[in-house]
């Protein structure tokens, strides 16, 4: 199984959308010292997940959400 996940950082009031087979391990990597978007802060929390049978399906959904380019749309999704 693969998971689409959305992280939230209160410090920068921002969302991050990703895909992983192991969300908890992936979150640990986001919180570790690294380069990239999630390195900006260390307060990321998982606020939303969707489960898919294949990586292809999960990636398709990730692209769909990222193409929204809308914080409001992401917040509506999370509230459902």
PDB file of C-alpha atoms in Angstrom:
ATOM      1  CA  UNK A   1       0.000   0.000   0.000  1.00  0.00           C
ATOM      2  CA  UNK A   2       1.017   3.585  -0.637  1.00  0.00           C
ATOM      3  CA  UNK A   3      -0.068   6.719   1.120  1.00  0.00           C
ATOM      4  CA  UNK A   4      -0.641  10.222  -0.059  1.00  0.00           C
ATOM      5  CA  UNK A   5       0.056  12.436   2.947  1.00  0.00           C
ATOM      6  CA  UNK A   6      -0.247  16.092   3.776  1.00  0.00           C
ATOM      7  CA  UNK A   7       1.977  17.670   6.393  1.00  0.00           C
ATOM      8  CA  UNK A   8       1.369  20.991   8.071  1.00  0.00           C
ATOM      9  CA  UNK A   9       3.798  23.427   9.703  1.00  0.00           C
ATOM     10  CA  UNK A  10       2.342  26.028  12.034  1.00  0.00           C
ATOM     11  CA  UNK A  11       5.640  27.955  12.068  1.00  0.00           C
ATOM     12  CA  UNK A  12       5.466  28.750   8.363  1.00  0.00           C
ATOM     13  CA  UNK A  13       1.695  28.169   7.999  1.00  0.00           C
ATOM     14  CA  UNK A  14       2.282  25.850   5.079  1.00  0.00           C
ATOM     15  CA  UNK A  15       1.338  22.437   3.721  1.00  0.00           C
ATOM     16  CA  UNK A  16       3.499  19.778   2.115  1.00  0.00           C
ATOM     17  CA  UNK A  17       2.045  17.000  -0.057  1.00  0.00           C
ATOM     18  CA  UNK A  18       3.930  13.735  -0.592  1.00  0.00           C
ATOM     19  CA  UNK A  19       3.686   9.990  -1.201  1.00  0.00           C
ATOM     20  CA  UNK A  20       5.273   7.139   0.738  1.00  0.00           C
ATOM     21  CA  UNK A  21       4.857   3.473   1.584  1.00  0.00           C
ATOM     22  CA  UNK A  22       5.710   4.305   5.223  1.00  0.00           C
ATOM     23  CA  UNK A  23       4.424   7.693   6.333  1.00  0.00           C
ATOM     24  CA  UNK A  24       5.884   7.588   9.849  1.00  0.00           C
ATOM     25  CA  UNK A  25       9.399   6.880   8.544  1.00  0.00           C
ATOM     26  CA  UNK A  26       8.999   9.539   5.876  1.00  0.00           C
ATOM     27  CA  UNK A  27       7.976  12.090   8.503  1.00  0.00           C
ATOM     28  CA  UNK A  28      11.148  11.299  10.462  1.00  0.00           C
ATOM     29  CA  UNK A  29      13.188  12.099   7.351  1.00  0.00           C
ATOM     30  CA  UNK A  30      11.289  15.378   6.860  1.00  0.00           C
ATOM     31  CA  UNK A  31      12.131  16.311  10.450  1.00  0.00           C
ATOM     32  CA  UNK A  32      15.807  15.361  10.149  1.00  0.00           C
ATOM     33  CA  UNK A  33      18.591  17.637   8.958  1.00  0.00           C
ATOM     34  CA  UNK A  34      18.421  17.764   5.175  1.00  0.00           C
ATOM     35  CA  UNK A  35      18.045  20.152   2.276  1.00  0.00           C
ATOM     36  CA  UNK A  36      14.730  20.846   0.659  1.00  0.00           C
ATOM     37  CA  UNK A  37      11.399  22.481   1.332  1.00  0.00           C
ATOM     38  CA  UNK A  38      10.640  20.718   4.616  1.00  0.00           C
ATOM     39  CA  UNK A  39      14.058  21.659   6.037  1.00  0.00           C
ATOM     40  CA  UNK A  40      12.720  25.181   6.658  1.00  0.00           C
ATOM     41  CA  UNK A  41      11.175  24.120   9.974  1.00  0.00           C
ATOM     42  CA  UNK A  42      10.972  21.109  12.271  1.00  0.00           C
ATOM     43  CA  UNK A  43       7.338  21.245  13.381  1.00  0.00           C
ATOM     44  CA  UNK A  44       5.744  19.246  10.538  1.00  0.00           C
ATOM     45  CA  UNK A  45       2.796  17.070  11.540  1.00  0.00           C
ATOM     46  CA  UNK A  46       0.743  14.622   9.502  1.00  0.00           C
ATOM     47  CA  UNK A  47      -2.742  16.060   9.129  1.00  0.00           C
ATOM     48  CA  UNK A  48      -4.186  13.997   6.284  1.00  0.00           C
ATOM     49  CA  UNK A  49      -3.657  10.667   4.491  1.00  0.00           C
ATOM     50  CA  UNK A  50      -5.247   8.687   1.693  1.00  0.00           C
ATOM     51  CA  UNK A  51      -4.456   5.012   1.010  1.00  0.00           C
ATOM     52  CA  UNK A  52      -3.840   3.570  -2.465  1.00  0.00           C
ATOM     53  CA  UNK A  53      -3.106   0.063  -3.720  1.00  0.00           C
ATOM     54  CA  UNK A  54      -0.374   1.202  -6.102  1.00  0.00           C
ATOM     55  CA  UNK A  55       2.323   3.845  -6.139  1.00  0.00           C
ATOM     56  CA  UNK A  56       1.032   5.027  -9.517  1.00  0.00           C
ATOM     57  CA  UNK A  57      -2.397   5.825  -8.061  1.00  0.00           C
ATOM     58  CA  UNK A  58      -0.869   7.662  -5.109  1.00  0.00           C
ATOM     59  CA  UNK A  59       1.429   9.700  -7.351  1.00  0.00           C
ATOM     60  CA  UNK A  60      -1.474  10.582  -9.630  1.00  0.00           C
ATOM     61  CA  UNK A  61      -3.382  11.925  -6.625  1.00  0.00           C
ATOM     62  CA  UNK A  62      -0.321  13.834  -5.396  1.00  0.00           C
ATOM     63  CA  UNK A  63       0.003  15.556  -8.766  1.00  0.00           C
ATOM     64  CA  UNK A  64      -3.703  16.365  -8.765  1.00  0.00           C
ATOM     65  CA  UNK A  65      -3.483  18.065  -5.356  1.00  0.00           C
ATOM     66  CA  UNK A  66      -0.239  19.895  -6.162  1.00  0.00           C
ATOM     67  CA  UNK A  67      -1.786  21.212  -9.386  1.00  0.00           C
ATOM     68  CA  UNK A  68      -4.493  22.909  -7.333  1.00  0.00           C
ATOM     69  CA  UNK A  69      -1.839  25.358  -6.082  1.00  0.00           C
ATOM     70  CA  UNK A  70      -4.439  26.378  -3.540  1.00  0.00           C
ATOM     71  CA  UNK A  71      -4.157  26.402   0.217  1.00  0.00           C
ATOM     72  CA  UNK A  72      -7.925  26.835   0.416  1.00  0.00           C
ATOM     73  CA  UNK A  73      -8.571  23.664  -1.627  1.00  0.00           C
ATOM     74  CA  UNK A  74      -6.189  21.675   0.578  1.00  0.00           C
ATOM     75  CA  UNK A  75      -7.937  22.974   3.700  1.00  0.00           C
ATOM     76  CA  UNK A  76     -11.329  21.975   2.266  1.00  0.00           C
ATOM     77  CA  UNK A  77      -9.965  18.473   1.567  1.00  0.00           C
ATOM     78  CA  UNK A  78      -8.632  18.142   5.104  1.00  0.00           C
ATOM     79  CA  UNK A  79     -11.918  19.283   6.649  1.00  0.00           C
ATOM     80  CA  UNK A  80     -13.924  16.523   4.905  1.00  0.00           C
TER      81      UNK A  80
END
